[in-house]
Amino acid sequence: MHRFSSSAQAVRSLMSLTAVLSLSTFLPDHTAHAADSTAETPQVTLGNDGNSKSLFRTLFDGQRAIGTGGMTSLEGSSGGGLATWATISGYGSDKSAGMAFHYSYVNVTNYWDQNVGASIGLFDRVELSYTHNFFQTRATGAKLGIGNGYQFDLDVAGAKVRLFGHVADNTLIPQVAIGAMYKHDSDSRIIHMVGSKHTDGADAYLAVTKLFPKVGILIDTTVRFTKANQWGIIGFGGDLDNNYHAQFEGSLGYLPPFLPGLIVGVEYRTKPRNQRFTDESNWFDVYTSYFINKHLNITLAYVSLGTIATFKNQTGFYFSAQTGF
C-alpha cells in the first residue's frame, strides 16, 4: 500500500464533502434560508431578460438574472473559459432547475481543442456537468512521434455545491462553492509513454465569486487541488511529482454600463509541473463575453498557454457558444 500525502487526503475529504452536500439538497426536510432565497435576492441584470415563455418553464423557470449562471470552462463547469467559478449553471431558481449546453474551440500555435458538453443546476444549489475534449495535435503529432493528426480524448464529469451567498446580490458576501471533477483520458499507451502515472484523476476545488454591481466589477478566486497534466489531456502525475498540490485560478471582469450584457476581463491559472520530458506553463487569457439573452452567450478570448508537450509559445484564440435555460 502506498502512503497517501496529506494533500491527497485533503482532496479526498473535500470530494466527500461535495458528495454529502449534494445529497443533502434532496432530503425531504430541506428548506431554503431567507438569506439564500432567490426570490428575496435583488436581481442584477447583465442584459435583456425578456418575457418569452417556453415549454420547459415548469421545470426550468428561468427566474435568475442573466449572467448569474456564468460561462462554461474547458472542463465543463460554469465559470470563465480557463477558471471555474462558484456559479451554478442555468437560470433556475431555488425551486427549479437550470440547464446549459456549450461548444468551445481553442486554436493555438501547434494544437487545437474542441469540447462539447452540458450542465444542469438544481435548486440554485447543485451543479452537475459533463464535457468531452477532442485535443488534436495536427502535424505536431508526427514531430512528437505519436502520428500525424493524433487526437487525445478527455472526458470530464463534475459536481459543484453552492455553500452560501449569491454572486449578484447587494451584500458584500460572495458566492462560495466547493466542487470535484473526475477525468478520464482515453489513451493509456501514449499517456504512460510521456511519463504520466495515470489515465484517470480527480480534482477538487473551492471557488469564491462576487459581482459588485455599483462599480461593475466581478472577481473570482479558486483554489484547485490537482495533479492533472494540461488539465488531464496528457494524464495525471508524473516522474517528477505524483502528489496533489494546490493551484490558483483567478478571474477579473468589468461590466461596462454603456452595453448591458457585455463583460470583458482577464484570467490566470497556475499549473503543476509533474513530468521531466516537458515544462508546463501557467495559463493566461483576455476575454470578452456577451450575453445576448438568457438563451445565448458568445465568448471570444486571446489565450496564452505557454509550453504544451515541449512546444513553446502556444498562443491563439478561444471561442465558446453557450445556451442556457
CSV table of C-alpha atoms in Angstrom, one decimal:
chain,number,residue,atom,x,y,z
A,1,MET,CA,0.0,0.0,0.0
A,2,HIS,CA,1.2,3.5,-0.9
A,3,ARG,CA,1.2,6.1,1.8
A,4,PHE,CA,-1.1,9.0,0.8
A,5,SER,CA,0.2,12.5,1.3
A,6,SER,CA,-1.7,15.0,3.5
A,7,SER,CA,-2.7,17.0,0.4
A,8,ALA,CA,-4.2,13.9,-1.2
A,9,GLN,CA,-6.2,13.3,1.9
A,10,ALA,CA,-7.4,16.9,1.8
A,11,VAL,CA,-8.6,16.4,-1.8
A,12,ARG,CA,-10.5,13.2,-0.9
A,13,SER,CA,-12.1,14.9,2.1
A,14,LEU,CA,-13.2,17.8,0.0
A,15,MET,CA,-14.7,15.5,-2.6
A,16,SER,CA,-16.5,13.5,0.1
A,17,LEU,CA,-17.9,16.7,1.5
A,18,THR,CA,-19.1,17.7,-2.0
A,19,ALA,CA,-21.0,14.4,-2.4
A,20,VAL,CA,-22.6,14.7,1.1
A,21,LEU,CA,-23.7,18.3,0.4
A,22,SER,CA,-25.1,17.3,-3.0
A,23,LEU,CA,-27.2,14.6,-1.4
A,24,SER,CA,-28.4,16.9,1.4
A,25,THR,CA,-30.1,19.1,-1.2
A,26,PHE,CA,-32.7,16.4,-1.9
A,27,LEU,CA,-33.6,15.5,1.7
A,28,PRO,CA,-37.3,15.9,2.5
A,29,ASP,CA,-36.7,18.4,5.3
A,30,HIS,CA,-34.5,20.6,3.1
A,31,THR,CA,-35.6,24.3,3.4
A,32,ALA,CA,-34.0,27.4,1.9
A,33,HIS,CA,-32.9,30.0,4.4
A,34,ALA,CA,-34.1,33.5,3.8
A,35,ALA,CA,-30.6,34.7,3.1
A,36,ASP,CA,-30.3,32.2,0.3
A,37,SER,CA,-33.7,32.7,-1.2
A,38,THR,CA,-33.5,33.6,-4.9
A,39,ALA,CA,-36.9,35.3,-4.5
A,40,GLU,CA,-35.6,37.7,-1.9
A,41,THR,CA,-32.3,38.3,-3.7
A,42,PRO,CA,-32.0,41.7,-5.6
A,43,GLN,CA,-31.5,40.8,-9.2
A,44,VAL,CA,-28.7,42.4,-11.2
A,45,THR,CA,-29.4,42.2,-14.9
A,46,LEU,CA,-26.4,41.8,-17.2
A,47,GLY,CA,-28.7,42.1,-20.3
A,48,ASN,CA,-32.2,41.9,-21.5
A,49,ASP,CA,-34.2,39.3,-19.5
A,50,GLY,CA,-37.1,39.0,-21.9
A,51,ASN,CA,-40.5,37.7,-21.1
A,52,SER,CA,-41.0,34.8,-23.5
A,53,LYS,CA,-42.4,31.5,-22.3
A,54,SER,CA,-41.1,28.1,-23.1
A,55,LEU,CA,-42.3,24.5,-22.9
A,56,PHE,CA,-39.8,23.9,-20.1
A,57,ARG,CA,-40.9,26.7,-17.9
A,58,THR,CA,-42.5,24.5,-15.3
A,59,LEU,CA,-39.2,22.6,-14.7
A,60,PHE,CA,-36.9,25.4,-15.8
A,61,ASP,CA,-38.4,28.6,-14.5
A,62,GLY,CA,-35.5,30.8,-15.7
A,63,GLN,CA,-36.1,33.3,-12.8
A,64,ARG,CA,-32.4,34.1,-12.1
A,65,ALA,CA,-30.8,37.2,-13.7
A,66,ILE,CA,-28.9,37.0,-16.9
A,67,GLY,CA,-25.2,36.2,-16.5
A,68,THR,CA,-25.6,34.6,-13.0
A,69,GLY,CA,-25.0,31.2,-14.4
A,70,GLY,CA,-21.6,32.2,-15.7
A,71,MET,CA,-20.0,31.0,-18.9
A,72,THR,CA,-18.5,27.5,-19.4
A,73,SER,CA,-14.9,26.5,-18.7
A,74,LEU,CA,-12.8,24.0,-20.7
A,75,GLU,CA,-13.7,21.4,-18.1
A,76,GLY,CA,-17.4,21.9,-18.4
A,77,SER,CA,-18.2,23.6,-15.2
A,78,SER,CA,-19.8,27.1,-15.1
A,79,GLY,CA,-17.3,29.9,-14.8
A,80,GLY,CA,-14.9,31.6,-17.2
A,81,GLY,CA,-13.0,29.9,-20.0
A,82,LEU,CA,-10.0,28.9,-18.0
A,83,ALA,CA,-11.2,29.2,-14.4
A,84,THR,CA,-14.1,27.6,-12.6
A,85,TRP,CA,-16.4,29.9,-10.7
A,86,ALA,CA,-18.7,29.4,-7.7
A,87,THR,CA,-21.7,30.0,-10.1
A,88,ILE,CA,-24.4,27.4,-10.7
A,89,SER,CA,-25.2,26.8,-14.4
A,90,GLY,CA,-28.5,27.7,-15.9
A,91,TYR,CA,-31.2,30.2,-14.7
A,92,GLY,CA,-33.4,28.1,-12.4
A,93,SER,CA,-34.4,29.5,-9.1
A,94,ASP,CA,-34.2,27.7,-5.7
A,95,LYS,CA,-37.5,26.0,-6.6
A,96,SER,CA,-36.5,24.8,-10.0
A,97,ALA,CA,-33.7,23.6,-12.3
A,98,GLY,CA,-31.5,25.3,-14.9
A,99,MET,CA,-29.5,23.9,-17.8
A,100,ALA,CA,-26.8,24.9,-20.2
A,101,PHE,CA,-25.2,23.4,-23.4
A,102,HIS,CA,-21.9,24.6,-24.8
A,103,TYR,CA,-19.4,24.2,-27.6
A,104,SER,CA,-15.9,25.6,-27.3
A,105,TYR,CA,-12.9,25.8,-29.7
A,106,VAL,CA,-9.3,26.7,-28.9
A,107,ASN,CA,-6.7,27.1,-31.6
A,108,VAL,CA,-3.1,27.7,-30.6
A,109,THR,CA,0.2,27.6,-32.4
A,110,ASN,CA,0.6,23.8,-32.7
A,111,TYR,CA,-2.7,22.4,-31.4
A,112,TRP,CA,-6.4,22.8,-31.3
A,113,ASP,CA,-9.1,21.6,-28.9
A,114,GLN,CA,-12.8,21.3,-29.2
A,115,ASN,CA,-15.2,20.4,-26.4
A,116,VAL,CA,-18.9,19.9,-26.2
A,117,GLY,CA,-20.9,19.3,-23.1
A,118,ALA,CA,-23.9,20.1,-20.9
A,119,SER,CA,-24.6,21.0,-17.3
A,120,ILE,CA,-27.6,21.2,-15.1
A,121,GLY,CA,-28.2,23.3,-12.0
A,122,LEU,CA,-30.6,22.0,-9.3
A,123,PHE,CA,-32.4,24.5,-7.0
A,124,ASP,CA,-29.7,27.1,-7.4
A,125,ARG,CA,-27.6,24.8,-5.1
A,126,VAL,CA,-26.1,21.9,-7.0
A,127,GLU,CA,-24.4,21.8,-10.4
A,128,LEU,CA,-23.7,18.6,-12.4
A,129,SER,CA,-21.7,18.8,-15.6
A,130,TYR,CA,-20.1,16.7,-18.3
A,131,THR,CA,-17.9,17.6,-21.2
A,132,HIS,CA,-15.7,15.8,-23.8
A,133,ASN,CA,-12.5,17.3,-25.1
A,134,PHE,CA,-11.1,16.5,-28.6
A,135,PHE,CA,-7.4,17.6,-28.4
A,136,GLN,CA,-5.9,17.5,-31.9
A,137,THR,CA,-2.1,17.5,-32.4
A,138,ARG,CA,-2.3,18.2,-36.1
A,139,ALA,CA,1.2,18.0,-37.8
A,140,THR,CA,2.8,18.3,-34.3
A,141,GLY,CA,1.8,14.7,-33.6
A,142,ALA,CA,4.3,13.4,-36.2
A,143,LYS,CA,7.1,15.6,-34.7
A,144,LEU,CA,6.3,14.1,-31.2
A,145,GLY,CA,6.5,10.6,-32.7
A,146,ILE,CA,2.8,9.7,-32.0
A,147,GLY,CA,1.5,10.1,-35.5
A,148,ASN,CA,0.3,12.9,-37.7
A,149,GLY,CA,-3.0,14.3,-36.5
A,150,TYR,CA,-3.1,12.2,-33.3
A,151,GLN,CA,-6.0,13.1,-31.1
A,152,PHE,CA,-6.4,12.8,-27.3
A,153,ASP,CA,-9.9,12.4,-25.9
A,154,LEU,CA,-10.7,13.6,-22.3
A,155,ASP,CA,-14.0,13.1,-20.5
A,156,VAL,CA,-14.7,15.3,-17.5
A,157,ALA,CA,-17.6,14.8,-15.1
A,158,GLY,CA,-18.1,17.4,-12.4
A,159,ALA,CA,-20.2,18.2,-9.3
A,160,LYS,CA,-20.4,21.5,-7.5
A,161,VAL,CA,-22.3,22.7,-4.4
A,162,ARG,CA,-23.0,26.3,-3.5
A,163,LEU,CA,-22.4,26.7,0.2
A,164,PHE,CA,-23.7,30.2,0.7
A,165,GLY,CA,-24.0,33.6,-0.8
A,166,HIS,CA,-25.2,34.9,-4.2
A,167,VAL,CA,-22.9,36.2,-6.9
A,168,ALA,CA,-25.1,39.2,-7.8
A,169,ASP,CA,-26.9,40.4,-4.6
A,170,ASN,CA,-26.3,43.7,-3.0
A,171,THR,CA,-24.4,42.4,0.0
A,172,LEU,CA,-20.6,42.0,0.3
A,173,ILE,CA,-20.9,38.3,0.9
A,174,PRO,CA,-19.6,36.3,-2.0
A,175,GLN,CA,-20.9,33.2,-3.5
A,176,VAL,CA,-18.9,30.3,-2.3
A,177,ALA,CA,-18.9,26.7,-3.7
A,178,ILE,CA,-16.9,23.5,-3.5
A,179,GLY,CA,-16.7,21.0,-6.3
A,180,ALA,CA,-15.0,18.0,-7.7
A,181,MET,CA,-14.2,16.7,-11.2
A,182,TYR,CA,-13.5,13.1,-12.3
A,183,LYS,CA,-11.4,13.0,-15.5
A,184,HIS,CA,-10.6,10.1,-17.8
A,185,ASP,CA,-8.1,10.1,-20.7
A,186,SER,CA,-8.6,7.5,-23.4
A,187,ASP,CA,-5.1,6.5,-24.4
A,188,SER,CA,-3.0,4.8,-21.7
A,189,ARG,CA,-0.2,3.9,-24.1
A,190,ILE,CA,0.7,7.5,-25.0
A,191,ILE,CA,0.0,8.7,-21.5
A,192,HIS,CA,2.5,6.4,-20.0
A,193,MET,CA,5.0,7.0,-22.8
A,194,VAL,CA,5.3,10.7,-21.9
A,195,GLY,CA,5.9,9.9,-18.2
A,196,SER,CA,2.4,10.3,-16.7
A,197,LYS,CA,1.4,7.9,-14.0
A,198,HIS,CA,-2.3,7.6,-14.5
A,199,THR,CA,-5.0,8.0,-17.2
A,200,ASP,CA,-7.7,8.8,-14.6
A,201,GLY,CA,-7.6,11.5,-12.0
A,202,ALA,CA,-9.8,13.8,-9.9
A,203,ASP,CA,-9.6,17.5,-9.0
A,204,ALA,CA,-11.3,19.2,-6.0
A,205,TYR,CA,-11.7,23.0,-5.6
A,206,LEU,CA,-13.1,25.8,-3.5
A,207,ALA,CA,-14.4,28.8,-5.5
A,208,VAL,CA,-15.3,32.3,-4.3
A,209,THR,CA,-17.1,34.6,-6.8
A,210,LYS,CA,-18.6,38.1,-6.4
A,211,LEU,CA,-20.1,40.8,-8.6
A,212,PHE,CA,-20.0,44.3,-7.3
A,213,PRO,CA,-22.9,45.9,-9.3
A,214,LYS,CA,-22.3,49.5,-8.3
A,215,VAL,CA,-18.8,49.5,-9.9
A,216,GLY,CA,-19.4,46.7,-12.4
A,217,ILE,CA,-16.6,44.5,-11.2
A,218,LEU,CA,-16.6,40.7,-11.0
A,219,ILE,CA,-13.9,38.9,-9.0
A,220,ASP,CA,-13.3,35.2,-8.7
A,221,THR,CA,-10.7,33.3,-6.7
A,222,THR,CA,-10.5,29.5,-6.9
A,223,VAL,CA,-8.1,27.1,-5.2
A,224,ARG,CA,-7.8,23.7,-7.0
A,225,PHE,CA,-6.2,20.5,-5.7
A,226,THR,CA,-4.9,18.6,-8.7
A,227,LYS,CA,-2.1,16.6,-10.3
A,228,ALA,CA,-3.5,16.8,-13.9
A,229,ASN,CA,-1.1,17.4,-16.7
A,230,GLN,CA,-2.5,20.0,-19.1
A,231,TRP,CA,-5.8,19.8,-17.2
A,232,GLY,CA,-5.7,16.0,-17.9
A,233,ILE,CA,-5.1,15.8,-21.6
A,234,ILE,CA,-1.8,14.1,-21.1
A,235,GLY,CA,-2.7,12.2,-17.9
A,236,PHE,CA,-2.1,12.7,-14.2
A,237,GLY,CA,1.0,12.8,-12.1
A,238,GLY,CA,4.5,12.1,-13.4
A,239,ASP,CA,8.0,11.0,-12.9
A,240,LEU,CA,8.8,14.4,-11.2
A,241,ASP,CA,5.8,14.5,-8.9
A,242,ASN,CA,2.8,12.3,-8.2
A,243,ASN,CA,1.1,14.3,-5.4
A,244,TYR,CA,-1.8,16.7,-5.2
A,245,HIS,CA,-0.9,20.4,-4.9
A,246,ALA,CA,-3.0,23.5,-4.6
A,247,GLN,CA,-3.2,25.6,-7.7
A,248,PHE,CA,-4.7,29.1,-8.1
A,249,GLU,CA,-7.3,30.3,-10.6
A,250,GLY,CA,-8.3,33.9,-10.8
A,251,SER,CA,-10.7,36.0,-12.9
A,252,LEU,CA,-11.3,39.7,-13.0
A,253,GLY,CA,-14.2,41.1,-15.1
A,254,TYR,CA,-15.6,44.5,-15.9
A,255,LEU,CA,-19.3,45.2,-17.0
A,256,PRO,CA,-19.3,48.4,-18.9
A,257,PRO,CA,-22.6,50.4,-18.2
A,258,PHE,CA,-23.0,51.5,-21.8
A,259,LEU,CA,-23.6,47.9,-23.0
A,260,PRO,CA,-25.6,45.7,-20.7
A,261,GLY,CA,-24.8,42.0,-21.2
A,262,LEU,CA,-21.1,42.6,-22.0
A,263,ILE,CA,-18.3,41.5,-19.7
A,264,VAL,CA,-14.6,41.9,-20.5
A,265,GLY,CA,-11.8,40.6,-18.4
A,266,VAL,CA,-8.7,38.6,-17.7
A,267,GLU,CA,-8.0,35.1,-16.2
A,268,TYR,CA,-4.9,33.5,-14.8
A,269,ARG,CA,-4.4,29.8,-13.8
A,270,THR,CA,-1.3,28.2,-12.3
A,271,LYS,CA,-0.4,24.6,-13.3
A,272,PRO,CA,1.6,21.7,-11.7
A,273,ARG,CA,4.9,20.5,-13.0
A,274,ASN,CA,4.9,16.7,-12.9
A,275,GLN,CA,6.8,15.5,-15.9
A,276,ARG,CA,10.5,15.5,-16.8
A,277,PHE,CA,10.0,15.4,-20.6
A,278,THR,CA,8.2,18.8,-20.8
A,279,ASP,CA,7.6,22.0,-18.9
A,280,GLU,CA,4.1,23.1,-18.1
A,281,SER,CA,3.3,26.8,-18.1
A,282,ASN,CA,0.7,28.8,-16.3
A,283,TRP,CA,-2.2,30.0,-18.4
A,284,PHE,CA,-3.5,33.5,-19.2
A,285,ASP,CA,-6.3,34.9,-21.2
A,286,VAL,CA,-8.0,38.2,-22.1
A,287,TYR,CA,-11.7,37.6,-22.8
A,288,THR,CA,-14.9,39.4,-23.9
A,289,SER,CA,-18.3,37.7,-23.4
A,290,TYR,CA,-21.7,38.9,-24.5
A,291,PHE,CA,-25.0,37.7,-23.0
A,292,ILE,CA,-27.3,38.3,-25.9
A,293,ASN,CA,-30.2,37.0,-23.8
A,294,LYS,CA,-30.7,34.1,-21.4
A,295,HIS,CA,-30.5,31.6,-24.2
A,296,LEU,CA,-27.3,32.6,-26.0
A,297,ASN,CA,-23.9,33.7,-24.8
A,298,ILE,CA,-20.9,34.2,-27.0
A,299,THR,CA,-17.3,34.4,-25.7
A,300,LEU,CA,-14.1,35.3,-27.5
A,301,ALA,CA,-10.6,35.4,-25.9
A,302,TYR,CA,-6.9,35.6,-26.6
A,303,VAL,CA,-5.2,32.8,-24.8
A,304,SER,CA,-1.5,32.2,-23.9
A,305,LEU,CA,-0.9,28.7,-22.7
A,306,GLY,CA,2.9,28.6,-22.8
A,307,THR,CA,4.6,25.2,-23.3
A,308,ILE,CA,2.5,22.2,-24.2
A,309,ALA,CA,4.3,18.8,-24.8
A,310,THR,CA,7.7,20.5,-25.4
A,311,PHE,CA,6.3,23.1,-27.9
A,312,LYS,CA,6.6,26.6,-26.5
A,313,ASN,CA,4.7,29.8,-27.0
A,314,GLN,CA,1.3,28.3,-27.5
A,315,THR,CA,-0.9,31.4,-28.1
A,316,GLY,CA,-4.1,31.8,-30.1
A,317,PHE,CA,-7.8,32.3,-29.7
A,318,TYR,CA,-10.7,30.8,-27.8
A,319,PHE,CA,-14.4,30.8,-28.9
A,320,SER,CA,-17.3,29.5,-27.0
A,321,ALA,CA,-21.1,29.5,-27.6
A,322,GLN,CA,-23.4,28.6,-24.7
A,323,THR,CA,-27.2,28.3,-24.5
A,324,GLY,CA,-29.0,28.4,-21.1
A,325,PHE,CA,-32.4,27.8,-19.6
